[in-house]
Coordinates of C-alpha atoms in Angstrom, one line a residue:
M1320 CA 2.5 -12.2 -12.5
L1321 CA 4.7 -14.2 -9.6
F1322 CA 3.4 -15.3 -6.3
R1323 CA 6.5 -16.0 -3.9
S1324 CA 6.1 -16.8 -0.4
Q1325 CA 8.8 -16.8 3.3
G1326 CA 11.9 -17.8 1.7
D1327 CA 11.2 -16.5 -2.2
Q1328 CA 9.7 -20.3 -3.0
P1329 CA 7.4 -19.9 -6.0
L1330 CA 4.6 -20.4 -5.7
A1331 CA 2.8 -19.8 -9.0
D1332 CA 4.6 -17.8 -12.2
Q1333 CA 0.9 -17.1 -13.4
A1334 CA -2.1 -15.1 -11.0
V1335 CA -5.3 -17.1 -11.0
A1336 CA -8.2 -15.8 -9.5
N1337 CA -9.5 -16.4 -6.3
T1338 CA -6.1 -17.8 -5.7
P1339 CA -5.9 -17.4 -1.3
L1340 CA -2.7 -15.4 -0.3
F1341 CA -1.2 -15.6 3.3
E1342 CA 1.2 -14.0 5.1
G1343 CA 4.2 -13.5 3.6
T1344 CA 3.2 -13.6 0.2
T1345 CA 5.3 -11.5 -1.7
V1346 CA 2.7 -10.2 -4.8
A1347 CA 4.5 -9.1 -8.4
T1348 CA 4.0 -7.7 -11.7
A1349 CA 5.9 -7.8 -14.6
E1350 CA 5.7 -5.0 -17.0
D1351 CA 2.8 -6.2 -18.9
G1352 CA 0.6 -7.3 -15.3
R1353 CA -1.8 -5.5 -13.0
A1354 CA -3.0 -7.5 -10.0
E1355 CA -6.4 -6.9 -7.4
I1356 CA -6.3 -8.4 -3.9
Q1357 CA -9.1 -8.3 -1.9
L1358 CA -9.1 -8.7 1.9
E1359 CA -11.2 -9.7 4.3
D1360 CA -13.2 -7.0 5.1
G1361 CA -13.8 -5.6 2.0
S1362 CA -10.4 -3.5 1.0
V1363 CA -8.2 -4.0 -1.7
A1364 CA -5.2 -3.1 -3.4
R1365 CA -4.1 -3.4 -6.3
L1366 CA -0.5 -3.1 -8.3
S1367 CA 0.6 -1.3 -11.8
P1368 CA 2.8 -3.3 -14.2
N1369 CA 6.4 -3.6 -12.3
S1370 CA 5.3 -3.7 -8.7
A1371 CA 5.4 -5.9 -6.0
L1372 CA 3.9 -6.1 -2.2
T1373 CA 4.3 -8.5 0.3
L1374 CA 1.3 -9.6 2.8
S1375 CA 3.7 -8.8 5.9
V1376 CA 0.4 -9.8 8.7
L1377 CA -2.9 -11.0 8.1
R1378 CA -3.9 -11.5 11.6
G1379 CA -7.5 -12.1 13.3
Q1380 CA -10.7 -10.6 11.9
G1381 CA -13.2 -8.5 12.5
A1382 CA -12.2 -5.2 14.8
T1383 CA -9.1 -6.7 16.3
G1384 CA -8.0 -8.0 12.9
E1385 CA -4.4 -6.8 11.7
T1386 CA -3.3 -6.6 8.4
E1387 CA -0.3 -4.8 7.1
I1388 CA 1.1 -4.6 3.7
T1389 CA 4.9 -4.0 2.6
L1390 CA 4.5 -1.4 -1.1
A1391 CA 8.6 -2.7 -2.6
S1392 CA 8.0 -1.1 -5.5
G1393 CA 5.7 0.7 -8.7
M1394 CA 2.2 2.0 -7.4
G1395 CA 0.1 0.4 -5.6
Y1396 CA -3.6 1.5 -5.5
F1397 CA -5.6 1.1 -1.6
E1398 CA -9.5 1.1 -0.6
I1399 CA -8.6 0.7 3.1
Q1400 CA -12.4 0.0 4.3
G1401 CA -10.9 2.1 7.3
G1402 CA -12.2 2.2 11.2
G1403 CA -15.1 0.2 12.8
Q1404 CA -15.6 -3.8 12.4
A1405 CA -12.7 -3.6 9.8
G1406 CA -9.7 -3.8 12.2
T1407 CA -6.5 -2.2 11.5
I1408 CA -4.9 -1.9 8.0
S1409 CA -1.2 -0.3 7.7
I1410 CA 0.9 -0.3 4.7
R1411 CA 4.8 0.6 4.7
F1412 CA 6.7 2.3 2.0
T1413 CA 10.4 3.0 2.5
G1414 CA 10.9 3.5 6.1
S1415 CA 7.1 5.2 6.6
V1416 CA 3.8 3.5 7.0
V1417 CA 0.4 4.7 6.2
T1418 CA -2.9 4.3 8.1
A1419 CA -6.5 5.3 7.6
S1420 CA -9.8 6.4 10.2
G1421 CA -12.9 5.3 7.9
F1422 CA -13.0 4.3 4.0
T1423 CA -9.8 5.5 2.5
V1424 CA -8.1 5.3 -1.6
L1425 CA -5.1 6.3 -1.6
R1426 CA -2.3 5.8 -4.2
I1427 CA 1.6 5.4 -3.6
N1428 CA 3.9 5.4 -5.5
L1429 CA 7.6 4.3 -5.4
D1430 CA 8.7 5.4 -8.9
N1431 CA 10.9 8.1 -7.2
P1432 CA 13.3 7.2 -4.4
L1433 CA 11.1 8.1 -1.3
G1434 CA 7.7 7.9 -2.6
E1435 CA 4.6 10.0 -3.6
M1436 CA 1.3 9.4 -1.7
A1437 CA -1.8 10.5 -3.0
V1438 CA -5.3 10.7 -1.0
F1439 CA -8.4 10.7 -3.2
S1440 CA -11.4 10.7 -1.0
G1441 CA -11.0 10.1 3.2
N1442 CA -8.6 10.1 5.8
A1443 CA -4.7 8.5 5.7
H1444 CA -2.0 9.2 8.8
L1445 CA 1.5 9.2 7.6
E1446 CA 4.7 8.8 10.0
R1447 CA 8.6 8.0 9.7
G1448 CA 9.6 7.4 12.3
T1449 CA 9.9 9.6 14.9
A1450 CA 11.0 12.2 11.8
L1451 CA 7.6 12.8 10.4
A1452 CA 4.0 12.7 11.1
A1453 CA 1.5 14.1 8.8
D1454 CA -2.7 13.6 8.4
L1455 CA -3.7 14.0 4.8
H1456 CA -7.2 14.7 3.6
G1457 CA -9.0 13.9 0.3
G1458 CA -7.8 15.8 -2.3
E1459 CA -4.4 15.9 -0.8
S1460 CA -0.7 14.5 -2.3
V1461 CA 3.1 14.6 -0.7
T1462 CA 6.1 13.5 -2.1
L1463 CA 9.0 12.9 0.5
S1464 CA 12.5 14.0 0.1
D1465 CA 15.3 11.6 0.3
A1466 CA 17.2 14.1 1.5
D1467 CA 15.6 14.8 4.8
A1468 CA 13.7 12.9 6.7
T1469 CA 11.9 15.4 7.9
R1470 CA 11.1 17.0 4.8
Y1471 CA 8.4 17.1 2.4
D1472 CA 6.5 18.7 0.3
L1473 CA 2.1 18.4 0.9
V1474 CA -0.1 19.9 -1.5
E1475 CA -4.2 19.9 -2.2
S1476 CA -4.1 18.7 -5.6
I1477 CA -2.9 15.3 -7.0
E1478 CA -0.8 15.1 -10.4
P1479 CA -3.0 12.6 -12.2

């Protein structure tokens, strides 16, 4: 795993447990790597092999806190505390942004051109600019279209 700060300056080649991460840090995994990042509110982001995310925004704490994670490649699993005292957490990927209300568990897979998102439990709101807004609930998944920003396939099942 490789940590990078703003400006692509390497911070570490190998992860060390409980390393503090800061706004602008990118975490990338190799083909045999995995990563787990725990945020201050208890939310968790997990990366599978060959994946990368950036902690784009980390501001404030509690109900006024704002966190934005950008998944750049691969697959990420997210357990979002959401609502109440947790503040706002959003996840960006391929021109889309997802937010959650209440405790939500979801997966974003970028192994296809524009991505797939599955909501295992809870509720998530997906936006793709002004072209798309969709609410997903536990047990639903969506595949985005690379040909048309307004098109997507929503199903009431989740691929393993």
